Coordinates of C-alpha atoms in Angstrom, one line a residue:
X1 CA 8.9 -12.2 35.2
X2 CA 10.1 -15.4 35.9
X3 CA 9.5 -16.2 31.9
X4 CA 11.3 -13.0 30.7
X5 CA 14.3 -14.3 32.8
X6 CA 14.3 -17.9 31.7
X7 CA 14.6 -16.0 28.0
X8 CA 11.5 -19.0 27.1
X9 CA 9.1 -17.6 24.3
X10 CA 7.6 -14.9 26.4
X11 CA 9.8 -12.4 24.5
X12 CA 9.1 -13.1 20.8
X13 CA 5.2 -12.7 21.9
X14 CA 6.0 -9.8 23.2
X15 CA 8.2 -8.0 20.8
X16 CA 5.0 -7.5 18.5
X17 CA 2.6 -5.8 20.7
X18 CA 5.9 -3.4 21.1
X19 CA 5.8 -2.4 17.6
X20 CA 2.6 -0.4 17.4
X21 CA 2.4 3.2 16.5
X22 CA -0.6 2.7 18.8
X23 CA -1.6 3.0 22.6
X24 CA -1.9 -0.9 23.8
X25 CA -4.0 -2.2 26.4
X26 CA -3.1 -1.3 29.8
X27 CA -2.4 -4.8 30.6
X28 CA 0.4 -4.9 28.2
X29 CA 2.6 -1.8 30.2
X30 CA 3.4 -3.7 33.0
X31 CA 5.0 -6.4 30.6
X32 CA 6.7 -3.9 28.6
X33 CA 7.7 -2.1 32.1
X34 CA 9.6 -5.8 32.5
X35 CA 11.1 -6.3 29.3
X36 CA 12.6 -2.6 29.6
X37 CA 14.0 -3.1 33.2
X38 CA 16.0 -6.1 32.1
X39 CA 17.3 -4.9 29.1
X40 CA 14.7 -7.3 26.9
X41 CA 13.8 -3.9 24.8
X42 CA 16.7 -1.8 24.2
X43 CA 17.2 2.4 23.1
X44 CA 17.0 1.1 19.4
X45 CA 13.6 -0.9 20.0
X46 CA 12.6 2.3 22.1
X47 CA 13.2 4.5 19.2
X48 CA 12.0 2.6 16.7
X49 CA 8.3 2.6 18.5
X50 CA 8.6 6.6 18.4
X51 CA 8.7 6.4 14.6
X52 CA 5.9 4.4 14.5
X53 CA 3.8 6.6 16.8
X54 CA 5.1 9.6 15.1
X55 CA 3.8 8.2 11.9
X56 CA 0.6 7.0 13.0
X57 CA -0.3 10.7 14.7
X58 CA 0.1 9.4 18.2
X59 CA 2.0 12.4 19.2
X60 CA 1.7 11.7 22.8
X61 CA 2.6 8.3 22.9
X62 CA 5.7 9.2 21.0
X63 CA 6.5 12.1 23.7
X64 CA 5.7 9.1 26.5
X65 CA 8.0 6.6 25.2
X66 CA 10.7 9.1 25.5
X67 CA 10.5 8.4 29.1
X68 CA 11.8 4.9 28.4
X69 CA 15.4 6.2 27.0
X70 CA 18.3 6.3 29.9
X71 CA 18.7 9.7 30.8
X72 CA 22.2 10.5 29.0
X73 CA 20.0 9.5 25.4
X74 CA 16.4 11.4 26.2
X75 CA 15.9 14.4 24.8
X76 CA 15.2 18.1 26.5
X77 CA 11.4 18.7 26.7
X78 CA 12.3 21.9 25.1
X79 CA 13.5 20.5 22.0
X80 CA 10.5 18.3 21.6
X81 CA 7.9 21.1 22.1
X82 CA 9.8 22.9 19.6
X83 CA 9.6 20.4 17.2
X84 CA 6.4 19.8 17.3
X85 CA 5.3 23.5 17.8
X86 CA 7.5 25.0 15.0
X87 CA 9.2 22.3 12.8
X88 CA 10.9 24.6 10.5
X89 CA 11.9 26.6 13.0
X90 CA 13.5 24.6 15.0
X91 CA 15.8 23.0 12.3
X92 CA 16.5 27.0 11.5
X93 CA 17.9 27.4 14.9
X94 CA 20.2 24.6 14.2
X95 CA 20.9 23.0 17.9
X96 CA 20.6 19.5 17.7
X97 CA 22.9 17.6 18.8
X98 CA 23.6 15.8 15.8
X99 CA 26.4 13.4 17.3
X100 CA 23.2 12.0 19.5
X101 CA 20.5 9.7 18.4
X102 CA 18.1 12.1 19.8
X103 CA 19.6 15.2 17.8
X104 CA 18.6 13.1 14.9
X105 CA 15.5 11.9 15.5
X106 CA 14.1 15.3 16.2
X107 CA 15.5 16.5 12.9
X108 CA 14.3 14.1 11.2
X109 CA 10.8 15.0 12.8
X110 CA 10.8 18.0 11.8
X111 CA 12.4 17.4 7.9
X112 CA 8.8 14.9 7.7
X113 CA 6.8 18.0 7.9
X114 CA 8.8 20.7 5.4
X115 CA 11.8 18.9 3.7
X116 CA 11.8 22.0 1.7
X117 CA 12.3 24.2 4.4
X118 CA 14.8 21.6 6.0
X119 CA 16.8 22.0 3.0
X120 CA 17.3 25.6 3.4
X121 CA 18.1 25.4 7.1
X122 CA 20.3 22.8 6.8
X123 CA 22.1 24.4 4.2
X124 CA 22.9 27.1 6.5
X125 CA 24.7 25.2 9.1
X126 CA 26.0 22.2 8.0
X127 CA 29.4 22.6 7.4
X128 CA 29.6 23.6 11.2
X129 CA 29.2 19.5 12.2
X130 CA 31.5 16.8 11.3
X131 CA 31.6 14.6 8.3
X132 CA 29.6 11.4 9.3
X133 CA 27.0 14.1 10.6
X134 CA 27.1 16.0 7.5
X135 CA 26.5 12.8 5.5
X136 CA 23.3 11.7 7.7
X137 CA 21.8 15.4 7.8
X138 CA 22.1 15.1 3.7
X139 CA 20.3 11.8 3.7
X140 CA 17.6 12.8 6.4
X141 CA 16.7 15.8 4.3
X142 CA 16.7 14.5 0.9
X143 CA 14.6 10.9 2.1
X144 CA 12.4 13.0 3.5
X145 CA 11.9 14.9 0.3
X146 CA 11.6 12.0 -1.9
X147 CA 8.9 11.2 0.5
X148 CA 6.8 14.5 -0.3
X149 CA 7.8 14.1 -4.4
X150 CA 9.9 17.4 -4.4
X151 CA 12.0 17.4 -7.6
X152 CA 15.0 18.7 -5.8
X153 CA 15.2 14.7 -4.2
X154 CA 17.2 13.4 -6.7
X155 CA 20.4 15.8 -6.7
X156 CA 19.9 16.0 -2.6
X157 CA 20.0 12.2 -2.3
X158 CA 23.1 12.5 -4.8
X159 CA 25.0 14.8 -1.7
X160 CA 23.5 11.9 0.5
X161 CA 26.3 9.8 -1.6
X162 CA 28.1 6.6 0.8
X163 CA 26.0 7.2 3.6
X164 CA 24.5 4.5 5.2
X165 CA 20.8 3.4 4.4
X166 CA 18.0 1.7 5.9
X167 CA 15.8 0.1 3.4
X168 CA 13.0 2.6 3.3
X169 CA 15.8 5.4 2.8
X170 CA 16.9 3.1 0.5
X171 CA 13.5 2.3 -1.6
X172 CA 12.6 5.9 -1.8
X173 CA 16.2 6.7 -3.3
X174 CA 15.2 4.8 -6.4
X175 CA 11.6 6.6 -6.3
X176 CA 13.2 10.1 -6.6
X177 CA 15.7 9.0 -9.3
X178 CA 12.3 7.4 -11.4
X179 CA 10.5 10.8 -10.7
X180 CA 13.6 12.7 -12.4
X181 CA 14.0 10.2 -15.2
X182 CA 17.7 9.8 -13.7
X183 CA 18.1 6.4 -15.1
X184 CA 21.8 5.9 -14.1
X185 CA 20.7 6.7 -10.1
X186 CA 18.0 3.9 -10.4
X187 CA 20.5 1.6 -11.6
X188 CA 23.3 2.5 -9.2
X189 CA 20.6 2.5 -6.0
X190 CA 19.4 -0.9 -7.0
X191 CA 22.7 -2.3 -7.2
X192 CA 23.3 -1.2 -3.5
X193 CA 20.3 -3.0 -2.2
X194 CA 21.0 -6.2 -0.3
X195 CA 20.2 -9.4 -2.9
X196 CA 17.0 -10.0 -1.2
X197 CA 15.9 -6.5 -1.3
X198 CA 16.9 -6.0 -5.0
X199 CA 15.2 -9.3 -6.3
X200 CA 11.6 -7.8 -5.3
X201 CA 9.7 -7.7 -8.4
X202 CA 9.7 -4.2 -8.6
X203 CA 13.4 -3.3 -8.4
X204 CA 13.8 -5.9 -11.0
X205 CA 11.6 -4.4 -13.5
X206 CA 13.0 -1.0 -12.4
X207 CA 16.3 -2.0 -13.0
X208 CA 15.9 -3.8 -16.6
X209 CA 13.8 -0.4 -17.7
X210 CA 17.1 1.3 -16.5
X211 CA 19.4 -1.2 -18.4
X212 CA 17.1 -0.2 -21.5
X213 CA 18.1 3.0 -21.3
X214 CA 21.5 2.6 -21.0
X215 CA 21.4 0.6 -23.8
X216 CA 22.2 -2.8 -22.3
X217 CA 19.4 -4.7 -23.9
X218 CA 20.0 -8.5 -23.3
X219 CA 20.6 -7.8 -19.6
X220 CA 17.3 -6.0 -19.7
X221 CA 15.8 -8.4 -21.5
X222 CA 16.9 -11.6 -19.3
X223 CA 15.1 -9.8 -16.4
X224 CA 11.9 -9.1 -18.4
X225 CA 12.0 -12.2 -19.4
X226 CA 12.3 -14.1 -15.4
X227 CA 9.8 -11.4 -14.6
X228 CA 6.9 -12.0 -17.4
X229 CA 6.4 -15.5 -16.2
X230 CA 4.6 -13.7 -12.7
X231 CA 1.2 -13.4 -12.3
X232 CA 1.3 -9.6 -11.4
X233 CA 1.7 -5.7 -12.1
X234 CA 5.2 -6.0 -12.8
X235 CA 4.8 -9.4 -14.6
X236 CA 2.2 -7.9 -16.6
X237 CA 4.6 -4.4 -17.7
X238 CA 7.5 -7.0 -18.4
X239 CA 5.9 -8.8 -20.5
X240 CA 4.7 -5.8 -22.8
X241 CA 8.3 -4.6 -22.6
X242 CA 9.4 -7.9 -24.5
X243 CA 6.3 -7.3 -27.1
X244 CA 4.0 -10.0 -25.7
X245 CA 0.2 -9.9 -24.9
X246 CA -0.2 -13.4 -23.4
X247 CA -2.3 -13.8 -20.4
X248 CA -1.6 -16.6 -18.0
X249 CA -3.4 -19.5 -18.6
X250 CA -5.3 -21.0 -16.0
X251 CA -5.0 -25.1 -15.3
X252 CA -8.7 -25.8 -14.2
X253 CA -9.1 -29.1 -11.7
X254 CA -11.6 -31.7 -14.0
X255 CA -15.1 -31.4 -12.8
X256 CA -15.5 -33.8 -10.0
X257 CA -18.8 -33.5 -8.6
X258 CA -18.5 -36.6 -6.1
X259 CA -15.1 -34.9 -5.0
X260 CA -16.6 -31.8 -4.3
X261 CA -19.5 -33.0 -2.8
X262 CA -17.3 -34.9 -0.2
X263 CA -15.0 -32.2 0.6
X264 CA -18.6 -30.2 1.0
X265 CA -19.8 -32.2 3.4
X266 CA -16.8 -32.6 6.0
X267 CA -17.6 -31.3 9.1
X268 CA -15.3 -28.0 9.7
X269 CA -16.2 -27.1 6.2
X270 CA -19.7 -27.0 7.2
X271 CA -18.7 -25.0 10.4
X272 CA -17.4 -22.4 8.6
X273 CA -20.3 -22.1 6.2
X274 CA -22.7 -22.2 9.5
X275 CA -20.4 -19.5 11.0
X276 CA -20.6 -17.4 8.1
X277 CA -24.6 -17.2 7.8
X278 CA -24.2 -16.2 11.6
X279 CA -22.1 -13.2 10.5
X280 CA -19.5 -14.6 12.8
X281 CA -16.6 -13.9 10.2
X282 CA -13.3 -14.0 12.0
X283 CA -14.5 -17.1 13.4
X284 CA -15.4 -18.4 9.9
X285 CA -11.7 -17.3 8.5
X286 CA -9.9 -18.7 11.5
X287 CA -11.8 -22.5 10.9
X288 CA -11.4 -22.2 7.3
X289 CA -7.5 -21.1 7.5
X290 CA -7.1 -24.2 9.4
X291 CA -8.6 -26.3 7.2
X292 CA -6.6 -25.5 4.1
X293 CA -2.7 -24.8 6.0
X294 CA -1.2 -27.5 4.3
X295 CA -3.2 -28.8 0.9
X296 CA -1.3 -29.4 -2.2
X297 CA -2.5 -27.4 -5.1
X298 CA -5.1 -30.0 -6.3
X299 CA -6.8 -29.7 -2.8
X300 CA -6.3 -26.0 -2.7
X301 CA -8.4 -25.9 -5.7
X302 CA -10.8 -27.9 -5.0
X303 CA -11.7 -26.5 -1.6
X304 CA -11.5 -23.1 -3.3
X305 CA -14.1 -24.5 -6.0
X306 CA -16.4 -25.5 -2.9
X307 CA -16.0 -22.2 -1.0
X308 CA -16.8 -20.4 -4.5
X309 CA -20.3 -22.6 -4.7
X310 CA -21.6 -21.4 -1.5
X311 CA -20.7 -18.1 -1.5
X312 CA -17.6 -17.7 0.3
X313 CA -16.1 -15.7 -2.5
X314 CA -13.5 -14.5 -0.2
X315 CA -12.6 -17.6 0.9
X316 CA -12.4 -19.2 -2.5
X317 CA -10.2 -16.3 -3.5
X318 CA -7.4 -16.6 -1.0
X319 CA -7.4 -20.5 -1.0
X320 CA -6.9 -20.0 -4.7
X321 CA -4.1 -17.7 -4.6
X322 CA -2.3 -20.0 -2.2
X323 CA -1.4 -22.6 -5.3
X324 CA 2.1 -23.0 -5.9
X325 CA 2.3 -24.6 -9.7
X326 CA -1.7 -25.2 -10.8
X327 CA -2.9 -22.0 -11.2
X328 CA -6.7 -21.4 -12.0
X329 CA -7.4 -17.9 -12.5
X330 CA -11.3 -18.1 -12.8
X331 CA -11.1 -19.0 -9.1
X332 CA -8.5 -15.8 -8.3
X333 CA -10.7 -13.7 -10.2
X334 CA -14.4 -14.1 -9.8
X335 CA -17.2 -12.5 -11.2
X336 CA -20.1 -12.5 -8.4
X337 CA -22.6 -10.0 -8.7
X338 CA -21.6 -9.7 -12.7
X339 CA -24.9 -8.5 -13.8
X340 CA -25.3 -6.1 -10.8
X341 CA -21.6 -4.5 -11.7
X342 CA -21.8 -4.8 -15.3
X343 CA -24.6 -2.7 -16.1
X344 CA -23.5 -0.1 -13.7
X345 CA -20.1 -0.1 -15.5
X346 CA -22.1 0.3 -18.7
X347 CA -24.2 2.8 -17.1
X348 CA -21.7 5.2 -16.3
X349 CA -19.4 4.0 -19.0
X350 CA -16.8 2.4 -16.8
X351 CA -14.6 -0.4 -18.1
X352 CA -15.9 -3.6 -16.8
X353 CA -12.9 -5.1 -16.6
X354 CA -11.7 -2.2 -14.0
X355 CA -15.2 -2.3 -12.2
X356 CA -14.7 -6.0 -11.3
X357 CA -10.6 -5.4 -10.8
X358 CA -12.0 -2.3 -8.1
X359 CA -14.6 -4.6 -6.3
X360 CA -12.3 -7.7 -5.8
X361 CA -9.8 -5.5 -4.3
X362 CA -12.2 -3.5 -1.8
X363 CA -14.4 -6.3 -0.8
X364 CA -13.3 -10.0 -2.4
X365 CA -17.0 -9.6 -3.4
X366 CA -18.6 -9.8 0.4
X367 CA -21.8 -7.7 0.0
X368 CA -22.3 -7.0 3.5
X369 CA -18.9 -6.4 4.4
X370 CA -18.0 -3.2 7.0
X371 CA -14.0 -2.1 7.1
X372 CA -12.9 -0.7 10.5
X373 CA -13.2 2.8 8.8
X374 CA -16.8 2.7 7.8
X375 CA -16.4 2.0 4.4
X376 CA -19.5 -1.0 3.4
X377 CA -20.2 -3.1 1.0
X378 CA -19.1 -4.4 -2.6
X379 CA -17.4 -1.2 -3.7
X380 CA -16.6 -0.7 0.3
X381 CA -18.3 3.4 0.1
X382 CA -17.7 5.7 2.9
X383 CA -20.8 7.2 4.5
X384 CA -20.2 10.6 3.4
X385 CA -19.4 10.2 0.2
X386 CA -22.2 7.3 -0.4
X387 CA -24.6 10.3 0.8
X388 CA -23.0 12.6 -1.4
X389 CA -23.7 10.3 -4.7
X390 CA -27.6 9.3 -3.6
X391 CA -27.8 13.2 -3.8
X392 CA -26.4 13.1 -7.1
X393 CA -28.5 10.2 -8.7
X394 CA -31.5 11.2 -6.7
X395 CA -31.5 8.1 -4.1
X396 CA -33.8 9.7 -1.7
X397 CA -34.2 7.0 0.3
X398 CA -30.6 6.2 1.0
X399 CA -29.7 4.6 3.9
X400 CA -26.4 3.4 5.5
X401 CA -27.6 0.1 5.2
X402 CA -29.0 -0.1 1.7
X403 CA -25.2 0.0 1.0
X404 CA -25.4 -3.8 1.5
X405 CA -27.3 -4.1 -1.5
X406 CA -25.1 -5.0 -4.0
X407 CA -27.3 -3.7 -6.8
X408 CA -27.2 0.3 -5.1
X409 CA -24.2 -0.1 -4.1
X410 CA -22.7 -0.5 -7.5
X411 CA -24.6 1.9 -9.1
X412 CA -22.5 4.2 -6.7
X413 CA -19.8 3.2 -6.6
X414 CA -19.4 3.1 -10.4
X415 CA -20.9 6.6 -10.5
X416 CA -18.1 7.8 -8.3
X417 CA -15.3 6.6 -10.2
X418 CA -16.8 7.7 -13.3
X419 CA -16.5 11.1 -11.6
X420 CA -13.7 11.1 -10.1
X421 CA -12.5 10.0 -13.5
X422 CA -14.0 12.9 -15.6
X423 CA -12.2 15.2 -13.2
X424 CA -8.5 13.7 -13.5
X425 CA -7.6 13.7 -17.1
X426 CA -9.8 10.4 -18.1
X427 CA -7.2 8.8 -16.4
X428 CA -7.5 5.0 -14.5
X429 CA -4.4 5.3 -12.5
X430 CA -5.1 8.8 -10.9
X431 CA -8.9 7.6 -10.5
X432 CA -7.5 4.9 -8.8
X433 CA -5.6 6.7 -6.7
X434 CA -8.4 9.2 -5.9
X435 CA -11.0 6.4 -4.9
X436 CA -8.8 5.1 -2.1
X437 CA -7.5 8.3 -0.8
X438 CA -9.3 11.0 -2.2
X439 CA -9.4 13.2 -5.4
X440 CA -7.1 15.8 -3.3
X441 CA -4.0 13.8 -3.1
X442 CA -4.3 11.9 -6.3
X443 CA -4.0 15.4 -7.9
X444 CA -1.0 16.5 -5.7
X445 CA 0.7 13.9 -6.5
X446 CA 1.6 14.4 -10.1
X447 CA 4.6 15.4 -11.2
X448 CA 6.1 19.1 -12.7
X449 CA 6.4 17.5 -15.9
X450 CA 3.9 14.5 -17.7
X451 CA 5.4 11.7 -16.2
X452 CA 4.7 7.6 -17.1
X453 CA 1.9 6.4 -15.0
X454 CA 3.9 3.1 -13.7
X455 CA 6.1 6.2 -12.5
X456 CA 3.2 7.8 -10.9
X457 CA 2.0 4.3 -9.4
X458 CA 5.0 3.6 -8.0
X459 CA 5.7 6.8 -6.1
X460 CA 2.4 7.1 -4.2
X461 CA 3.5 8.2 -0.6
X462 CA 1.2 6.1 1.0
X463 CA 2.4 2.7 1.3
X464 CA -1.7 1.0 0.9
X465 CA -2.4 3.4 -1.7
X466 CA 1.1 2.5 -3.7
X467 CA -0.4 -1.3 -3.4
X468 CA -3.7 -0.8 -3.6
X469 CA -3.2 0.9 -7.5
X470 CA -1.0 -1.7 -8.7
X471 CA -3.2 -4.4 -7.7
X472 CA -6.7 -2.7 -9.2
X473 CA -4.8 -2.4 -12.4
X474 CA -3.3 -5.9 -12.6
X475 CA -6.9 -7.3 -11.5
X476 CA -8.3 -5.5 -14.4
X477 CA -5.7 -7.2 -16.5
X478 CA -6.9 -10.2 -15.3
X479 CA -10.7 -9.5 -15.5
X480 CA -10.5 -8.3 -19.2
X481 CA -9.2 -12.2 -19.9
X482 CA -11.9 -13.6 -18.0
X483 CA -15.0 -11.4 -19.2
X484 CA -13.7 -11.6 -23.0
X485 CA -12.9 -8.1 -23.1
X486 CA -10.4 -6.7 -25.6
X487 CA -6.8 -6.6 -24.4
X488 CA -6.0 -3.4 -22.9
X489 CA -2.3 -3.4 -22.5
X490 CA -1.3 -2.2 -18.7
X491 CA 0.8 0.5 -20.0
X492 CA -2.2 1.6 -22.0
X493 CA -4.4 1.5 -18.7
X494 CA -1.5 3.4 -16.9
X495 CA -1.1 6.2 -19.5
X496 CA 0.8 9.7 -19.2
X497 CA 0.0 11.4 -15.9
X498 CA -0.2 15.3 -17.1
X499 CA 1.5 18.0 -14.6
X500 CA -0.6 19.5 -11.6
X501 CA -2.1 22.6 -12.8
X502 CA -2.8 21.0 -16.5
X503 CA -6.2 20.2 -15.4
X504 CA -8.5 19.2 -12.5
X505 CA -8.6 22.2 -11.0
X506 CA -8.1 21.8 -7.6
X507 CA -11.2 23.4 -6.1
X508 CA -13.2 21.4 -8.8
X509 CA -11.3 18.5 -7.6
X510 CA -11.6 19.5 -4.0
X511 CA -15.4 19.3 -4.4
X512 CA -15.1 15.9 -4.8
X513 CA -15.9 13.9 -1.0
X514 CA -12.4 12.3 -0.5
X515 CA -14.0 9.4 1.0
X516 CA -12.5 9.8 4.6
X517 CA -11.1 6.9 4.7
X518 CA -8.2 7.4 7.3
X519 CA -4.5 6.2 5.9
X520 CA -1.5 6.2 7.1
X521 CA 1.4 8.4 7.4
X522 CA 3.2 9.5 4.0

């Protein structure tokens, strides 16, 4: 207490175990009982937490932080039941109090489950509020529907028109406008980003593709040409756009064996290799993270180079990617394993290239590696659906824990993605999609229409699956380079997503073990 009122650093550690769309210790209430009482968390930071909880399925916590709200902001316990109960029928009844915080929130509750429904209830009673509540009911309704990729999000976000945004309402107004090809809206919700917002790599390759169109071709191409420099998705697409295939080229240290024997031999680096044959990881990556905080590039390299030789291939990967200037891209993009992965890729006829792009993503090439989910090994297979493809290839003798050997387990998990592929169109980026979170929702989240696959990639709902597609590809990209593969170009890879109902049938597709892997809220 007597730290929260001195206002000392007690607050800033504090603020993040706030922020959790998760129950928290119980040691943790009495601190954020404090923080409340003297006004250290206010109605906004409240608010903000029921999001999060709403988000992450922790109804009841959401219901309980209510309780922290001064009594003239906390909503009736009649409204919230009937939110949750009946979402679309409690935005049919119309009886929020949309002048309140509260009003809102529940609205916007409810809009998350049906914005299709929301629209046609809202519809019905909104020219009984007043203008600024108007203009927010528009916005909640058509965010919500750019959210579930209903076409209609474009022209509702268009009635949303001057009011105010907060950067996810903000984001997902460009998605809905690259979804309906409206290349004008991209433009114009680009431009109303804040600067910082509007340089991220992907609003400025967003934006130059909507300069294209518009005709404004040396605008579009100064920002292809700032962007093809980068060594990622968007760098990559850029640089097609201008016509180029050129691969970055990697700036290897000079072999140095004395070097690297001496950086080899220093104590914490020998720690962490100790700690790591002990299977005490976090330890391992907390020793090691200190070691390399503030290397120049040179350094960076060579302790990446030394983590690479004895086997700390996720090590060496990070500590490569932390180079500001010298770049060295057979350290960011390893081939452990290669004749394990390779001849299941060939196998099942999987692009190597892809294969390795797939495993450095899901693992960074740690055999024995368990995610909190379940998922294990190189390819990181769920249980279920690991049981589901020994069945297929006639593995009798599966067992959880042959999944740590990397030979089995990428015979699986190439024969997964080949099926998973077979049954979306052939297609990478929907396979992609599917082996993080499930055939299912890669399928229902094509389009009405064949739409561009960068389109597709970039208005997944979930925010690791969005991320997670985009950085398979652009490994792949990489991988073909350092495999001497034949240049696939990214937009090749990404393709034309065809319209649900075109093919993959969705009970064929349903068939398919999503994997299970828990994710979180669209």
């Amino acid at each position: 207490w007597q730290r929260i009122r001195e206002g000392d650093a007690a607050l800033d550690l504090a603020r993040p175990l706030w922020f959790s769309g998760q129950e928290q210790p119980e040691s943790c209430q009495t601190l954020f009982a404090a923080l409340l009482t003297l006004g250290k968390l206010t109605s906004q930071d409240v608010w903000m937490r029921f999001r999060q909880a709403h988000e992450a399925g922790s109804f009841r916590l959401a219901v309980r932080l209510l309780d922290s709200l001064p009594a003239d902001e906390r909503p009736a316990q009649r409204d919230i039941s009937r939110v949750e109960r009946n979402p679309a029928q409690a935005l049919a009844k119309g009886d929020f109090r949309w002048s309140s915080r509260s009003g809102r929130e529940l609205a916007d509750r409810a809009a998350r489950t049906d914005a299709a429904s929301a629209h046609d209830a809202w519809t019905l009673w909104r020219s009984r509020v007043s203008d600024p509540e108007r203009s927010y009911g528009n916005l909640l309704v058509a965010y919500n529907a750019a959210r579930q990729l209903l076409p209609s999000a474009n022209a509702w976000y268009r009635e949303a028109e001057g009011a105010s945004q907060d950067e996810q309402q903000q984001v997902w107004r460009v998605r809905a406008a690259l979804r309906s090809l409206a290349w004008d809206d991209v433009a114009r919700a680009i431009d109303a980003m804040p600067d910082a917002r509007a340089l991220d790599p992907a609003w400025r390759y967003w934006k130059a593709r909507a300069l294209s169109v518009a005709g404004k071709g040396e605008d579009a191409t100064r920002l292809y040409g700032s962007l093809a420099t980068e060594h990622h998705f968007y760098g990559f697409l850029a640089a097609e756009a201008l016509g180029a295939a050129v691969m970055p080229v990697s700036e290897p240290l000079p072999a140095d064996a004395s070097a690297l024997a001496a950086f080899g031999a220093r104590d914490d680096v020998q720690r962490v290799i100790r700690l790591t044959a002990l299977e005490l990881r976090p330890e391992a990556q907390r020793e090691w993270l200190y070691i390399v905080r503030a290397l120049d590039d040179d350094t960076l390299l060579l302790a990446a180079e030394v983590a690479r030789r004895n086997g700390l291939y996720d090590r060496s990967i990070n500590t490569a990617e932390r180079t500001q200037r010298r770049h060295d891209f057979s350290l960011r993009y390893p081939t452990p394993y290669r004749t394990e992965i390779s001849a299941a890729a060939r196998e099942y006829q999987i692009d190597e290239a892809w294969a390795f792009g797939l495993a450095r993503q899901e693992s960074r090439f740690v055999a024995d590696i368990m995610s909190s989910a379940g998922a294990v090994g190189l390819m990181q297979l769920m249980p279920a659906t690991a049981r589901w493809v020994a069945r297929q290839i006639g593995q009798s003798d599966y067992r959880v824990g042959s999944l740590e050997q990397p030979e089995l387990n990428a015979q699986m998990g190439n024969f997964y993605l080949r099926h998973v592929l077979d049954r979306l169109d052939g297609m990478p980026v929907l396979a992609t999609a599917a082996y993080n979170a499930g055939p299912g929702r890669a399928q229902a989240w094509r389009g009405t229409a064949p739409m561009e696959g960068a389109i597709y990639a970039e208005t997944i709902p979930f925010n690791e699956t969005r991320d997670y597609v985009k950085k398979v590809l652009a490994n792949a990209m990489f991988y073909q380079a350092q495999l001497g593969l034949p240049y696939i170009a990214l937009r090749e890879r990404l393709g034309v997503v065809a319209p649900r109902g075109s093919s993959g049938a969705p009970s064929e597709v349903a068939a398919i073990p999503a994997g299970d892997r828990p994710k979180e809220a669209p």
